[in-house]
Coordinates of C-alpha atoms and ligand atoms in Angstrom, one line a residue:
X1 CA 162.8 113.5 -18.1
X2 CA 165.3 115.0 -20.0
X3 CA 169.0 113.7 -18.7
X4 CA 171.1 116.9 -17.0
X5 CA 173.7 117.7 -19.1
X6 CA 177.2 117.7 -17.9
X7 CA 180.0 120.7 -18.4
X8 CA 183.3 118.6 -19.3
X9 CA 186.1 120.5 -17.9
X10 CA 189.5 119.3 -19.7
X11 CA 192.4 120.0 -17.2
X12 CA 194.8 117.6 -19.3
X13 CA 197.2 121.0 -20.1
X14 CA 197.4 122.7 -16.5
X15 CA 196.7 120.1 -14.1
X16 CA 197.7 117.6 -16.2
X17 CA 200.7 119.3 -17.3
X18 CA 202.0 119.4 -13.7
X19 CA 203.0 115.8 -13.7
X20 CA 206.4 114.5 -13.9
X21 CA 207.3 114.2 -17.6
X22 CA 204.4 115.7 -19.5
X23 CA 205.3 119.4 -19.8
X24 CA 204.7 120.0 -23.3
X25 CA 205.8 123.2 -25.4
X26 CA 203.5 125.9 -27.1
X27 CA 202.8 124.1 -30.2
X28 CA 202.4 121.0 -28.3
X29 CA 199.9 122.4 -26.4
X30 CA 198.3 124.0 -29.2
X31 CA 197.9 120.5 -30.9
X32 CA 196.4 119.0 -28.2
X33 CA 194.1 121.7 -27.7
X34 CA 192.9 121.4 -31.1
X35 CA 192.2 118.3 -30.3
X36 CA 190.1 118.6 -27.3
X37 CA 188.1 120.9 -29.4
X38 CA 187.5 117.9 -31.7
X39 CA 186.5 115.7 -28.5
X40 CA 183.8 118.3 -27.8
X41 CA 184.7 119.2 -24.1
X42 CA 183.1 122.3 -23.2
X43 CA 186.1 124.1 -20.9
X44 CA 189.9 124.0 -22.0
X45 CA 192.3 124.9 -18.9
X46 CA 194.9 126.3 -21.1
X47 CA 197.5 127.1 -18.4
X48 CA 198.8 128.6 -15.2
X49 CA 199.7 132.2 -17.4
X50 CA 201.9 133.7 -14.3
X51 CA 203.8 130.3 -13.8
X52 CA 206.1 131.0 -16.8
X53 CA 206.4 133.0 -20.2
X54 CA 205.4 129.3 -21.8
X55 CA 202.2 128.9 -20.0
X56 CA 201.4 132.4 -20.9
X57 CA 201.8 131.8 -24.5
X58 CA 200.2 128.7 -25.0
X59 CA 197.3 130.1 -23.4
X60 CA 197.3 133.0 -25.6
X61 CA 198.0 131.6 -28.7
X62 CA 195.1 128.5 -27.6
X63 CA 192.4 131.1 -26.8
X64 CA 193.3 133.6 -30.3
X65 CA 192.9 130.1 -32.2
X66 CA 190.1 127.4 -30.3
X67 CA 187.0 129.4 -30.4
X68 CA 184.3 126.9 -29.7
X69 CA 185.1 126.1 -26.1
X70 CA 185.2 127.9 -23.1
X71 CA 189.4 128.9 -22.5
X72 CA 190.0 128.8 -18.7
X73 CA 193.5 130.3 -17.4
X74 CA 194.6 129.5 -13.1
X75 CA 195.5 132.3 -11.3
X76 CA 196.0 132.4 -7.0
X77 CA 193.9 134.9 -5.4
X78 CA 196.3 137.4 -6.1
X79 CA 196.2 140.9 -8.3
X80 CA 199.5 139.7 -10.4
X81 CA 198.2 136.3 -11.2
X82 CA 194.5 137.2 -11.9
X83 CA 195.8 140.1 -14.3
X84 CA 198.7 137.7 -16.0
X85 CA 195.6 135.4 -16.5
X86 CA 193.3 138.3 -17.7
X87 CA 196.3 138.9 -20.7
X88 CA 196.5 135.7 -21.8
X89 CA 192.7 135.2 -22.0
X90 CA 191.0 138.2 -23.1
X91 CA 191.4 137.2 -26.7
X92 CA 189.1 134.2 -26.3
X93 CA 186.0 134.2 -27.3
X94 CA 185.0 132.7 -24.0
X95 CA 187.5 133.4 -21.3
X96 CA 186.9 132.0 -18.0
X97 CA 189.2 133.0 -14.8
X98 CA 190.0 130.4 -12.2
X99 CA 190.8 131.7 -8.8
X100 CA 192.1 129.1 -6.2
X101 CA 192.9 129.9 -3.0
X102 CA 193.6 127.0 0.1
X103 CA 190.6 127.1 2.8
X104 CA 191.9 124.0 4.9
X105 CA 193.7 125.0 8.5
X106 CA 196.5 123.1 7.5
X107 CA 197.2 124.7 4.5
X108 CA 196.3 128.1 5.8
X109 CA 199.1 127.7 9.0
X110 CA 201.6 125.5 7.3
X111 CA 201.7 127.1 3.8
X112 CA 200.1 130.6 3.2
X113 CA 200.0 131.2 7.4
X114 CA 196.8 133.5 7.4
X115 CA 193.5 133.0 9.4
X116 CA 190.9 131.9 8.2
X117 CA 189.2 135.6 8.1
X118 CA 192.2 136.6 5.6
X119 CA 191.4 133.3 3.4
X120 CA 187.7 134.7 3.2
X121 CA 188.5 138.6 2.5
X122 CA 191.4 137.5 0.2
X123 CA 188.8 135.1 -1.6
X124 CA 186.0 137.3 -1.8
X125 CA 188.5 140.1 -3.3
X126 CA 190.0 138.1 -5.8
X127 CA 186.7 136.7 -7.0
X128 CA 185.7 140.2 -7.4
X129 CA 188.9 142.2 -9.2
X130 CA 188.2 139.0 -11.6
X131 CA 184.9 140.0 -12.2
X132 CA 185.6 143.1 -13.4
X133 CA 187.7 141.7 -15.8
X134 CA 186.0 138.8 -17.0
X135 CA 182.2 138.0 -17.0
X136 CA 182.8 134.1 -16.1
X137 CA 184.6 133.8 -12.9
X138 CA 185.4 129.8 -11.0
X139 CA 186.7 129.7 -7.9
X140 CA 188.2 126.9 -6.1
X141 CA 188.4 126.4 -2.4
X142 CA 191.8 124.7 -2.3
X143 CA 191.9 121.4 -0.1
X144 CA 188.2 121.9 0.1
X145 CA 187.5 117.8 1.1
X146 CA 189.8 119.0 4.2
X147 CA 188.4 122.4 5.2
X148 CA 185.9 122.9 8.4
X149 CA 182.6 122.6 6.5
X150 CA 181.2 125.6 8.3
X151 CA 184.1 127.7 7.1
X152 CA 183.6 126.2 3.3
X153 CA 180.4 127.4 3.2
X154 CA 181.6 131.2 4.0
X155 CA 183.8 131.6 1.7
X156 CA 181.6 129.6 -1.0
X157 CA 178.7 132.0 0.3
X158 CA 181.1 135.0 -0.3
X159 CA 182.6 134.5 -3.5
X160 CA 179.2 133.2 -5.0
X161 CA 177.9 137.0 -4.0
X162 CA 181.4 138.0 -5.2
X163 CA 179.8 137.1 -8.6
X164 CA 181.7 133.6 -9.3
X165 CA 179.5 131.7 -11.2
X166 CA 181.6 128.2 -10.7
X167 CA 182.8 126.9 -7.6
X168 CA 184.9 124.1 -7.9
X169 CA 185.3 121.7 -5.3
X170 CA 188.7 120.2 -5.2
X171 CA 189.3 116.9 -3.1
X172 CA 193.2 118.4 -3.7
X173 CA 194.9 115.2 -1.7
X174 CA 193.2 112.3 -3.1
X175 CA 191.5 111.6 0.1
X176 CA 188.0 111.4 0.0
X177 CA 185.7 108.6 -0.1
X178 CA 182.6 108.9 -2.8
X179 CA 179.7 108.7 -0.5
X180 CA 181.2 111.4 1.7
X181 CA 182.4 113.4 -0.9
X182 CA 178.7 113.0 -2.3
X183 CA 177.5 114.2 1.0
X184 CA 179.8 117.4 1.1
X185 CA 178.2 118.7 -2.6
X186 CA 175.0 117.7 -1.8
X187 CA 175.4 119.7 1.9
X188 CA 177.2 122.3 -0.4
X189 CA 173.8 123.0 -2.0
X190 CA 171.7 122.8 1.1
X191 CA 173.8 125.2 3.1
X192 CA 175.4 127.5 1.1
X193 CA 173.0 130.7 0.5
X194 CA 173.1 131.8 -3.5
X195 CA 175.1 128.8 -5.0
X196 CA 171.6 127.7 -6.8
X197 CA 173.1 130.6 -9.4
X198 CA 176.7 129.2 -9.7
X199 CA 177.7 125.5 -11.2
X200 CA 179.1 123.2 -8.7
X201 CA 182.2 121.3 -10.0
X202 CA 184.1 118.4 -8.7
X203 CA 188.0 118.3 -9.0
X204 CA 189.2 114.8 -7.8
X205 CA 192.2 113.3 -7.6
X206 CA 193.4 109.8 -7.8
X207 CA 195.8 108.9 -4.6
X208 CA 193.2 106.5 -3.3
X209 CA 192.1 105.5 -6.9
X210 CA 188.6 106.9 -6.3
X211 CA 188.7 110.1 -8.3
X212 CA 186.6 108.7 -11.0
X213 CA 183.7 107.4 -8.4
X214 CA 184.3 110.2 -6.7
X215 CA 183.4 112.8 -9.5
X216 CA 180.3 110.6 -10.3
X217 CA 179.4 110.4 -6.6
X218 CA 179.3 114.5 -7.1
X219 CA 177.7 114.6 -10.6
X220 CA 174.8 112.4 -8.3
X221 CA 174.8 114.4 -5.9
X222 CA 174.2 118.0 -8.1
X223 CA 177.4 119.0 -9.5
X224 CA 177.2 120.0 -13.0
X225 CA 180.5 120.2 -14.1
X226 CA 183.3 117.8 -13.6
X227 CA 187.3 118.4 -13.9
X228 CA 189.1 116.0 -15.6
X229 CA 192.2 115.0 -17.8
X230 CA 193.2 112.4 -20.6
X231 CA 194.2 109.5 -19.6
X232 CA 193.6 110.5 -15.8
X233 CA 197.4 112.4 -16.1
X234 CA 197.5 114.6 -13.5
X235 CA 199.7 115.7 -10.5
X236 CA 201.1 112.9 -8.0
X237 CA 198.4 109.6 -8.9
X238 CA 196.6 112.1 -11.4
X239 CA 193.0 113.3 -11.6
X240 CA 189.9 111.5 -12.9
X241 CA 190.1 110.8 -16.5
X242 CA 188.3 112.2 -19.0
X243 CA 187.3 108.9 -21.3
X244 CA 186.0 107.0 -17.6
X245 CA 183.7 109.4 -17.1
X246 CA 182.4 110.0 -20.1
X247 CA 181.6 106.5 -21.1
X248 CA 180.4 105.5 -16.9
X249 CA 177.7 107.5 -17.9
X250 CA 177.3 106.8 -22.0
X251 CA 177.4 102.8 -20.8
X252 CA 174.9 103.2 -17.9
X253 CA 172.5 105.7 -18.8
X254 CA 170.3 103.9 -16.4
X255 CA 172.2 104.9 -13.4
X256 CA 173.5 107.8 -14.4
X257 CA 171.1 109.7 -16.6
X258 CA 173.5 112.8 -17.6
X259 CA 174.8 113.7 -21.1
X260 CA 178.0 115.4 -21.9
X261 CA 178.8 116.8 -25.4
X262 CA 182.2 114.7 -25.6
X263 CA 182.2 112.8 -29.4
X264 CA 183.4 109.6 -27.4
X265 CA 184.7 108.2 -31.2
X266 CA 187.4 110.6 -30.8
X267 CA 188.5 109.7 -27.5
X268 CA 191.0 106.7 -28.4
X269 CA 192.8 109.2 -30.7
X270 CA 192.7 112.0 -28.1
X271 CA 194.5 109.4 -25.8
X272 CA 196.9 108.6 -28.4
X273 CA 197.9 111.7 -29.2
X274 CA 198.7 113.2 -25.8
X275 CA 200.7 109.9 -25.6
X276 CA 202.8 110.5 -28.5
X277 CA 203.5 114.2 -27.5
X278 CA 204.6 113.6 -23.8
X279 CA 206.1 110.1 -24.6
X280 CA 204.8 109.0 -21.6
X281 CA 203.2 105.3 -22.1
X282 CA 199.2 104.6 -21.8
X283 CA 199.3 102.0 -19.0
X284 CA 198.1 98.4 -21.2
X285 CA 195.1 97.6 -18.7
X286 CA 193.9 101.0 -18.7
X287 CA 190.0 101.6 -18.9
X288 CA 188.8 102.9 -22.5
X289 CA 192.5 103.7 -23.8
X290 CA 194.6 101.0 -22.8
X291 CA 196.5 98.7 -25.5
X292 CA 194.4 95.9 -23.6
X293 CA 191.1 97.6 -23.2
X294 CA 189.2 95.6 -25.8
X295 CA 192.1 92.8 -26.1
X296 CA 190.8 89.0 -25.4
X297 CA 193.3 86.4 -24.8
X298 CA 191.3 83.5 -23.0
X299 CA 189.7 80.9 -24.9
X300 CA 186.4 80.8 -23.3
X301 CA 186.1 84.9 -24.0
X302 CA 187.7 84.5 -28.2
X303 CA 184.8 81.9 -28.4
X304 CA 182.4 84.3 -27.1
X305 CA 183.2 87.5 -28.7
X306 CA 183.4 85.5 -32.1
X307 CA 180.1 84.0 -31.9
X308 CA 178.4 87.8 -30.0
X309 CA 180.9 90.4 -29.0
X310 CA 178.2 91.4 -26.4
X311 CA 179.2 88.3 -24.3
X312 CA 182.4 89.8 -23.0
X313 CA 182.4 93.4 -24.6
X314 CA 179.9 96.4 -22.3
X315 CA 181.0 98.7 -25.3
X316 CA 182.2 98.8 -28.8
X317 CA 185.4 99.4 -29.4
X318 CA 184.2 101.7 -32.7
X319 CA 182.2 103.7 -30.2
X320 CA 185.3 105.3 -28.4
X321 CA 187.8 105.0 -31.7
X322 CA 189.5 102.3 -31.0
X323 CA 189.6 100.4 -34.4
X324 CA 188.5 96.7 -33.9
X325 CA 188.6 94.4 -31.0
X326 CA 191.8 93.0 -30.8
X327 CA 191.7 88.9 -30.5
X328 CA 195.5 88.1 -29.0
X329 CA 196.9 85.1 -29.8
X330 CA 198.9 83.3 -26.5
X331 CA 198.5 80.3 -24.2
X332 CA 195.1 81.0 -23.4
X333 CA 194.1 81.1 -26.6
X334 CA 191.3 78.5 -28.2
X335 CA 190.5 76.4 -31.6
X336 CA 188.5 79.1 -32.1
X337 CA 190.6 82.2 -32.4
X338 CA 192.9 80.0 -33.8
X339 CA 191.2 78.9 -36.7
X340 CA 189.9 82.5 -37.3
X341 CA 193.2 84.0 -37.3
X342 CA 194.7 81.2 -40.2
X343 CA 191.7 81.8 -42.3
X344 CA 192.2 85.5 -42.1
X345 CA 196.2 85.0 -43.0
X346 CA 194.3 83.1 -46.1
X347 CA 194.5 78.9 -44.7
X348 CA 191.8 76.8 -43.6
X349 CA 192.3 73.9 -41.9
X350 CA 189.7 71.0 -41.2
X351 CA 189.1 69.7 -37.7
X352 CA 192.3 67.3 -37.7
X353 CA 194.3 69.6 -39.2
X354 CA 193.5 72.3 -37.2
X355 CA 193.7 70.0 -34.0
X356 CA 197.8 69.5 -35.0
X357 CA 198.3 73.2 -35.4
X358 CA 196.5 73.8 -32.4
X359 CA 199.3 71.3 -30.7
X360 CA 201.8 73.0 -31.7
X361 CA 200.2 76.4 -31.3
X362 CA 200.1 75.6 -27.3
X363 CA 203.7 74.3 -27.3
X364 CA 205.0 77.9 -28.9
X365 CA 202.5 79.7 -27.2
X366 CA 204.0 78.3 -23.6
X367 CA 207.4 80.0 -24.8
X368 CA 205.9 83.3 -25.9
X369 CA 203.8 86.4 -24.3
X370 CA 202.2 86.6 -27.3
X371 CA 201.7 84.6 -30.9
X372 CA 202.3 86.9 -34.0
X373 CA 201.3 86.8 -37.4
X374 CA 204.6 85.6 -38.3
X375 CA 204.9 82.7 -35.8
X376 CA 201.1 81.5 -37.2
X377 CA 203.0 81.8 -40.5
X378 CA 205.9 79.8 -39.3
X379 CA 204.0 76.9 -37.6
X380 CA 201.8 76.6 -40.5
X381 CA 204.6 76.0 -42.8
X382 CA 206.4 73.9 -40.5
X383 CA 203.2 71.4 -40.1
X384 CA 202.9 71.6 -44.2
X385 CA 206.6 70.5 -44.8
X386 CA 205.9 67.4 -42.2
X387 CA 203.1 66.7 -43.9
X388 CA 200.8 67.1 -41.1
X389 CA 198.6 64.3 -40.0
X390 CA 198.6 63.6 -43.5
X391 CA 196.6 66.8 -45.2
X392 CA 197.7 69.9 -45.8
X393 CA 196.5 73.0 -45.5
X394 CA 194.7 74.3 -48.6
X395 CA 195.1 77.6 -49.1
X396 CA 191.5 80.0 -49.5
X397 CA 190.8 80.9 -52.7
X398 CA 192.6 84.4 -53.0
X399 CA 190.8 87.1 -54.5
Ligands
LIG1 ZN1 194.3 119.3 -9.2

């Protein structure tokens, strides 16, 4: 059987966007989006076009420029916003309109104070006034993971007949669990009349930590189309990041038998680059994209990724752009790694020799986080000056 193919929905400049220091200017956003096009997602969120003149450039100038993807702009289920968004869009090759409108009781007394027969009017409406202006139309049931179920599959029923042809279920609070937010798509597509016609998209975020498993739970359970950001950034925790996804299901085809079109090579340099621009730090022990994600420091694992990197490695680091493994040198460290790293500074040491460098390597390595080139250097030429144990050190024939 042929594995379902996955829409990659790249959120990194709206949602993403909306966290604490990562706004990023027009040509910032530009770059990036460039880039995305390289990674091969298949939707670009562009912007929030009525949220300022900014967003409505960068959007404009992103869908006049990135043709291949799908360009998606937000608006609320309002005439403004969905014409603002119409603008900015209608020079894409693909534009896409995002309506969003909260369906959850508490967000419908606290913060918009309508009923719920207003939310579904005002949905259906919105859906529809975008569809007149743009053949691909998503809506998104805000707070959906905390809306009455009966009353989510209303409105879901009304703006699928509205002609939406992707509704987006957000889990806006972070608050879901994957097996019940499984269960809510999978119920989604029992009980909501039409939606075989429309994709089903997932829109998790992180608060809980679960907005990776929680977008896979959904891709399991029948959503086609997943929302997601580099390097999970995202309001509040974030959302579920691009590069996890992506590679849960390149690593484990077995359980998760979906394809996306995302080049994963690029996705290191994706991460990198959205770095760079917002200045905001990858965190080191972050999956895929982390400084440490393919770092070994233990002994026991050095030995076993030089003699098979498949003892401690489930991917390449090549395979998602990451250069080359990266053996760290500390107090961890074994004969093994050592010995590699002098031979690759050019010296090679036999076992006694390399057993006294290896002594002083621990004693040094006790004192630091981490050994560098330049302390190898040093401890080599300290050890040759003493005359260690009586040999020294022969340098490797240098090409
Ligand atoms: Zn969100």
């Amino acid at each position: 059987m042929e594995p379902a193919r996955i829409t990659v929905f790249d959120t990194t400049l709206r949602d993403g966007e909306q966290s604490p220091g990562c706004s990023m200017n027009v040509q910032e956003k530009l770059r990036l989006a460039h880039q995305l096009d390289r990674l091969g997602v298949d939707v670009i969120e562009a912007g929030f076009p009525i949220a300022s003149d900014g967003d409505f450039s960068a959007v404009q100038a992103i869908a006049a420029t990135v043709r291949r993807p799908i360009i998606a702009g937000l608006a609320r289920a309002s005439r403004p916003d969905i014409e603002r968004a119409w603008q900015s869009l209608r020079g894409a090759r693909q534009p896409r309109i995002h309506v969003f409108l909260a369906t959850s009781d508490i967000h419908l007394q606290h913060k918009l104070k309508i009923s719920r027969q207003r939310c579904l009017e005002q949905a259906r409406d919105a859906v529809r006034l975008a569809k007149s202006l743009c053949v691909d139309v998503e809506f998104s049931p805000e707070d959906a993971t905390r809306t009455d179920r009966e009353f989510l599959y209303q409105v879901l029923e009304a703006v699928v007949e509205a002609g939406a042809t992707t509704v987006n279920i957000p889990d806006t609070v972070g608050y879901s669990m994957p097996a019940e937010f499984g269960d809510l798509i999978r119920s989604i597509r029992e009980r909501v009349r039409g939606v075989q016609d429309a994709t089903i998209s997932a829109h998790c975020h992180n608060d809980l930590g679960l907005a990776v498993a929680n977008s896979l739970a959904a891709v399991e359970a029948g959503a086609r189309q997943v929302e997601c950001t580099i390097n999970g950034i995202g309001e509040r925790a974030g959302n579920a990041a691009l590069e996890e996804i992506v590679m849960a299901m390149r690593v484990r085809p077995d359980r998760y038998p979906y394809e996306t079109a995302v080049v994963s090579e690029h996705l290191f340099r994706t991460s990198q680059l959205l770095s760079e621009t917002t200045q905001v730090a990858v965190q080191p022990n972050k999956a895929i994209t982390g400084r440490n994600a393919f770092a070994h420091e233990a002994g026991i694992h050095q030995d076993g990724m030089l003699k098979n990197p498949l003892t401690y490695e489930i991917m390449t680091p090549q395979s998602v752009g990451v250069p080359d493994s990266r053996l760290v040198l500390g107090k961890h460290s074994g004969r093994h790694a050592l010995a590699i790293r002098c031979e690759r500074l050019g010296f090679q040491f036999d076992r006694r020799e390399l057993d006294e460098i290896y002594r002083r390597f621990v004693v040094l390595a006790d004192n630091l986080k981490q050994v560098e080139e330049h302390h190898l250097l040093g401890l080599i030429h300290e050890g040759r000056s003493e005359g260690m144990a009586g040999g020294s050190g022969r340098t490797a024939a240098v090409p």
